[in-house]
Short mmCIF file of C-alpha atoms in Angstrom, two decimals:
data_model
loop_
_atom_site.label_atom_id
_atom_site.label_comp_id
_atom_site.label_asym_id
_atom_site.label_seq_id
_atom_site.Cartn_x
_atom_site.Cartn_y
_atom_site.Cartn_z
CA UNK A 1 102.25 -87.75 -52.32
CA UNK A 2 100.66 -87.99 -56.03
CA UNK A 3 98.03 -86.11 -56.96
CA UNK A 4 96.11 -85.40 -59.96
CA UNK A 5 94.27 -81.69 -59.74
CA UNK A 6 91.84 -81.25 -62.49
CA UNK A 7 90.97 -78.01 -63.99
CA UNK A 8 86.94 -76.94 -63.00
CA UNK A 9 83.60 -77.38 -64.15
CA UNK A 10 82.61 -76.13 -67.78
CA UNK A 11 79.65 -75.42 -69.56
CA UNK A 12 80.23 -74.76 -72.91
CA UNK A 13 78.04 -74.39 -76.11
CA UNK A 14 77.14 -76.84 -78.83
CA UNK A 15 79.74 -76.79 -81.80
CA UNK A 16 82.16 -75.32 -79.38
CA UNK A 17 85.32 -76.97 -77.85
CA UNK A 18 86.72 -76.98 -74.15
CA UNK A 19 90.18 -77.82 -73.13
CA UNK A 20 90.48 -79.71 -69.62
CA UNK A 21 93.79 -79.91 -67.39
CA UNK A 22 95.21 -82.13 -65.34
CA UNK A 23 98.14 -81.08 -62.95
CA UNK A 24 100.02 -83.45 -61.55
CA UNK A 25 102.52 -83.30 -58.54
CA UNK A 26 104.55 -85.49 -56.02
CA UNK A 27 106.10 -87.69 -58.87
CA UNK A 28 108.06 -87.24 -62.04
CA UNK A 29 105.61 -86.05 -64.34
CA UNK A 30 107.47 -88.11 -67.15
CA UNK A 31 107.93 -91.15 -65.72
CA UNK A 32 104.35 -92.49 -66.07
CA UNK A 33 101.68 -92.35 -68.93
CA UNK A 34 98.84 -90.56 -68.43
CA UNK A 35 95.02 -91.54 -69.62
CA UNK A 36 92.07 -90.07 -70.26
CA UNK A 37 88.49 -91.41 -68.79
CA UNK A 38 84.53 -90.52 -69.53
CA UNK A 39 82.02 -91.57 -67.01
CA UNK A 40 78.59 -91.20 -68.09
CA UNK A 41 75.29 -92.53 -66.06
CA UNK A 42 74.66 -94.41 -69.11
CA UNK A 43 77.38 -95.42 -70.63
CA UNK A 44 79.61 -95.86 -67.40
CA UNK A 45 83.31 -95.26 -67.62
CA UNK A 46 85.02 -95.49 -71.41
CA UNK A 47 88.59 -95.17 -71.71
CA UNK A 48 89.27 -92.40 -74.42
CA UNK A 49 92.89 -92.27 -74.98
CA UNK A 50 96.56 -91.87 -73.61
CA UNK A 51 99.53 -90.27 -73.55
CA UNK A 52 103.66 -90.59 -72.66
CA UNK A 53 104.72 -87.12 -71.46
CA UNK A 54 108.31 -87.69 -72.28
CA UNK A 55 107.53 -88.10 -75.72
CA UNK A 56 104.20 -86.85 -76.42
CA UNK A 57 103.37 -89.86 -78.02
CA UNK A 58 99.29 -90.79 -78.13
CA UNK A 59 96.64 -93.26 -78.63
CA UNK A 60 93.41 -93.41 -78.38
CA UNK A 61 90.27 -94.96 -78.85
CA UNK A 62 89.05 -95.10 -82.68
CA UNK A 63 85.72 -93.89 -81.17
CA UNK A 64 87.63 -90.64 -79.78
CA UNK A 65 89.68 -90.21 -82.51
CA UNK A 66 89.02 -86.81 -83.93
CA UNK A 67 87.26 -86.01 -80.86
CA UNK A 68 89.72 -85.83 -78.01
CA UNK A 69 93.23 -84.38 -78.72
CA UNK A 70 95.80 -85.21 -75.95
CA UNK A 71 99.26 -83.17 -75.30
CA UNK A 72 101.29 -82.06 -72.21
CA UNK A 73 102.98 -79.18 -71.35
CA UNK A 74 106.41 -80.63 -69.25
CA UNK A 75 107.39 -77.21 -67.68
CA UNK A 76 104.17 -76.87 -65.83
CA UNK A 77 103.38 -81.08 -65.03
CA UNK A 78 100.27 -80.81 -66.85
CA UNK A 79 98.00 -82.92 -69.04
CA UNK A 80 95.25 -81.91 -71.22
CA UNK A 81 92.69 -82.89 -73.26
CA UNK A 82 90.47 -80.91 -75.79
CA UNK A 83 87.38 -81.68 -76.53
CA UNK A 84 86.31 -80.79 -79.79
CA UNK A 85 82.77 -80.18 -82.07
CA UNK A 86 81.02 -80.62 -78.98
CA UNK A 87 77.68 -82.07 -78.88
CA UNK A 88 75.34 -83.16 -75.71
CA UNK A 89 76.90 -86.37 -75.71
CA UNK A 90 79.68 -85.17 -74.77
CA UNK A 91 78.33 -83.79 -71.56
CA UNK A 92 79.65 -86.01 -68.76
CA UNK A 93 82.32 -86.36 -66.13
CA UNK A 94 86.08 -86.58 -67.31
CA UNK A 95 88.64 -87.83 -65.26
CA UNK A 96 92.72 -88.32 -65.86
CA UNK A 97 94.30 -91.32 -64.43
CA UNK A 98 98.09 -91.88 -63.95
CA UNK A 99 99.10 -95.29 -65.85
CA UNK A 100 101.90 -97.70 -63.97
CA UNK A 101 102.62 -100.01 -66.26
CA UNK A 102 105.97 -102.12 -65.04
CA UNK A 103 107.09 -105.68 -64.94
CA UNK A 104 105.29 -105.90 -61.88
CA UNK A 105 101.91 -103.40 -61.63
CA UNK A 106 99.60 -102.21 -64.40
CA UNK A 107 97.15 -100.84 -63.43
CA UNK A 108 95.22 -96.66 -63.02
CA UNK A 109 96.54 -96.08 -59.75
CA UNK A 110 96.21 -92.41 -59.08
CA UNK A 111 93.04 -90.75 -60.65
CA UNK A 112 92.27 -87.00 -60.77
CA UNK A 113 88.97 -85.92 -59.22
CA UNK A 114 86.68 -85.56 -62.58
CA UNK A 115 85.74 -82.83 -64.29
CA UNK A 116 82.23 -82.19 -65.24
CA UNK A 117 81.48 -80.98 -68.52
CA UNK A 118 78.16 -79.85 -69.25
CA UNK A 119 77.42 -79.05 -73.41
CA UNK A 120 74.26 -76.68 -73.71
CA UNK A 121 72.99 -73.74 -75.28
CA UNK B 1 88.01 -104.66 -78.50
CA UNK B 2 87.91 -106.77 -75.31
CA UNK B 3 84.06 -106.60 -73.17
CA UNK B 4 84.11 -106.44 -69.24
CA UNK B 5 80.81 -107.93 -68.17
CA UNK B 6 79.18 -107.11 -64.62
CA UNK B 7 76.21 -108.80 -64.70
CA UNK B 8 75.15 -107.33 -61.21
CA UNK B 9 73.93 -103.93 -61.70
CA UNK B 10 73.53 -103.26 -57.97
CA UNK B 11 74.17 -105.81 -54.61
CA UNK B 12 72.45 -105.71 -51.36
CA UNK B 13 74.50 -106.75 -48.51
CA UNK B 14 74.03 -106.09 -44.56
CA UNK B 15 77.69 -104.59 -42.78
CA UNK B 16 79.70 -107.59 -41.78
CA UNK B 17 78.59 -110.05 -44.29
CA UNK B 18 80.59 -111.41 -47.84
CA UNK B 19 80.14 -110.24 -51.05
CA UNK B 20 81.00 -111.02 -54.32
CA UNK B 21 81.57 -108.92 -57.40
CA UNK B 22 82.15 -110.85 -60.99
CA UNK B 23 83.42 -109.64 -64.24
CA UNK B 24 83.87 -111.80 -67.06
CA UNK B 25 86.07 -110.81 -69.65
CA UNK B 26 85.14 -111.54 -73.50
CA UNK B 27 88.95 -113.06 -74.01
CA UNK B 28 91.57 -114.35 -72.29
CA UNK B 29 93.32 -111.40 -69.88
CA UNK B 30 96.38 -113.81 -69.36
CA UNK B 31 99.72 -112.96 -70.96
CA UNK B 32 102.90 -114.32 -71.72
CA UNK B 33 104.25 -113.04 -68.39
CA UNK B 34 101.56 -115.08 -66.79
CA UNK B 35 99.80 -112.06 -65.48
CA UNK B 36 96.41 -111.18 -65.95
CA UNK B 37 96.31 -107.52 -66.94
CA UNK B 38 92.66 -106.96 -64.11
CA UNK B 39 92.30 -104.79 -61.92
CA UNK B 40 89.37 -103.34 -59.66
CA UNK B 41 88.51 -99.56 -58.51
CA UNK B 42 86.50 -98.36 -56.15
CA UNK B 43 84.49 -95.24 -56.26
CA UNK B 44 82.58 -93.52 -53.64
CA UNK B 45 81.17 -89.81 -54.06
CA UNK B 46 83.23 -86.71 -53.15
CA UNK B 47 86.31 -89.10 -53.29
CA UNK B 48 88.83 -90.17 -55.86
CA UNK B 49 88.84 -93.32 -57.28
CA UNK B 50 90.91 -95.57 -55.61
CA UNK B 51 92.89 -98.86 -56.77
CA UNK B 52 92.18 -101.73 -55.31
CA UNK B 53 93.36 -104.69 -56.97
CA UNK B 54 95.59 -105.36 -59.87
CA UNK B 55 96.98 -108.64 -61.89
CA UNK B 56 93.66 -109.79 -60.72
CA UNK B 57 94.91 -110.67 -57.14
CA UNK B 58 97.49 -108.18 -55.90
CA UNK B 59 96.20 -105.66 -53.41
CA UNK B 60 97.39 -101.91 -53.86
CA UNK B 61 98.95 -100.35 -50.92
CA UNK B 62 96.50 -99.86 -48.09
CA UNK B 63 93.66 -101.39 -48.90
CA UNK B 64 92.10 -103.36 -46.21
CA UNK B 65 93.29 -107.64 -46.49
CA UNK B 66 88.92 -107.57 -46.37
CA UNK B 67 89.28 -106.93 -50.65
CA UNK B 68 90.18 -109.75 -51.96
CA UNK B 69 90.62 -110.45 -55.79
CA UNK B 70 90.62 -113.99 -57.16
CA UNK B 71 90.12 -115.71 -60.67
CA UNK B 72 91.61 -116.46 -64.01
CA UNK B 73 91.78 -116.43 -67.60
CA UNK B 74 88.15 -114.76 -68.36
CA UNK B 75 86.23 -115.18 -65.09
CA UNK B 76 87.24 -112.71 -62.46
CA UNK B 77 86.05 -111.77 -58.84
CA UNK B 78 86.18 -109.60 -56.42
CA UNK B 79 85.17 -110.06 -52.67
CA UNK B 80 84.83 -108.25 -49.72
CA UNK B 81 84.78 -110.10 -46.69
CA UNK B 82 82.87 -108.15 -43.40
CA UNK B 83 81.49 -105.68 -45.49
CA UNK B 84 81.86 -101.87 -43.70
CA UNK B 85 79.73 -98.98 -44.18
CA UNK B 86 82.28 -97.31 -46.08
CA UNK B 87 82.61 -100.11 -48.38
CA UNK B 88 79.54 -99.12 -50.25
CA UNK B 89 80.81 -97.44 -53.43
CA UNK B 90 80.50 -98.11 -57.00
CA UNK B 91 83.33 -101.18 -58.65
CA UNK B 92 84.84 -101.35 -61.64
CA UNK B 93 86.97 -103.79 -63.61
CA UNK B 94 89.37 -102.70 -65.96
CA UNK B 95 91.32 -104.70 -68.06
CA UNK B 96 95.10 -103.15 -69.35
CA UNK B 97 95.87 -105.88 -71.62
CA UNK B 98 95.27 -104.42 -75.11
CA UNK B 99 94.20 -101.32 -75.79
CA UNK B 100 91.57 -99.49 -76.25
CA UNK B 101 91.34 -100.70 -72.27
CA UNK B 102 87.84 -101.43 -71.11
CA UNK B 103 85.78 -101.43 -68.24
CA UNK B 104 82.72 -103.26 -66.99
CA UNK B 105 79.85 -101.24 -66.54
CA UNK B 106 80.20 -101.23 -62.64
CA UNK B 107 78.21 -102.73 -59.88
CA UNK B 108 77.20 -100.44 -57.06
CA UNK B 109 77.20 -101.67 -53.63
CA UNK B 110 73.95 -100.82 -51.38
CA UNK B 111 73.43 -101.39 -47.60
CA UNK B 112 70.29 -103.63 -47.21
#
């Protein structure tokens, strides 16, 4: 079965950056995009980027840009994302989500469990 | 960028009644395929989030025939027909039809 294990809880300092994983398993890790996710209580859930394992191609959100950097490692079915310049607004929960995006479904449809990031000093 | 809006912050709703989520999209999520690129999640704590809907309408695998997703070009709903305690969970829309995707800002359900 798919599943999505993310790497555990961080707290990390101010100015500081933090690199999250996202294992994946029970499908071909290159056969789907992967995304990126930020819940916040306030701000709810913003989408911050994504990327195509085969070909490490990205996007992302102009208001992540510079913020989030996205790769894979192949060998290993992984995804991460690094967090950069961190700042208390970046404290929040962080979640990957598999994309399936085919003539017939598009749509999230398997979602890691979060990760909660916590910036302090 | 396209705005999800769900008006209702938070729903009451006793087990076995109906209840009805909305999200209204800020453009059009039809394309040329005649798809609309919504779909709904579910999230309840200690779980995953879980799919429910997608091209507005379609069930995922699984999920109960109770979730039902309806509507159309910017007006979108979804209902949930003899609610069950386990139905109360935060819902989200998400539209995938041009990117960055957005979500609404959820709408948590809450027994009465």
């Amino acid at each position: 079965q798919v599943q999505l294990q993310q790497s555990g809880a961080e707290l990390v300092k101010p100015g500081t950056s933090v690199k999250l994983s996202c294992k994946a398993s029970g499908y071909t890790f290159t056969s789907n995009h992967m995304n990126w996710i930020k819940q916040t209580t306030g701000q709810g859930l913003e989408w911050i980027g994504i990327i195509n394992p085969g070909s490490g191609g990205t996007s992302y959100n102009v208001k992540f840009k510079g913020k989030a950097t996205l790769t894979v490692d192949k060998s290993s079915s992984t995804a991460f994302m690094q967090l950069s310049s961190l700042t208390p607004e970046d404290s929040a929960v962080y979640y990957c989500a598999r994309l399936e995006y085919t003539t017939d479904r598009a749509l999230f449809d398997y979602w890691g469990q979060g990760v909660m990031v916590t910036v302090s000093s | 960028q396209i705005t999800l809006t769900q008006q209702a912050e938070s729903l009451w709703v006793s087990p076995g009644e109906k209840v009805s989520i909305t999200c209204r999209a800020s453009q059009s999520l039809l394309y040329t395929d005649g798809k609309h690129y919504l779909s709904w999640y579910q999230q309840r704590p200690g779980q995953t989030t879980k799919a429910l809907i997608y091209h507005a309408s379609i069930r995922t695998d699984g999920v109960p025939t109770r979730f039902i997703g309806s509507g159309s070009g910017t007006e979108f709903t979804l209902s949930i027909e003899d609610v069950q305690p386990e139905d109360i969970a935060l819902y989200y829309c998400l539209q995938t039809l041009k990117k960055p995707y957005t979500f609404g800002a959820g709408t948590k359900l809450e027994l009465k």
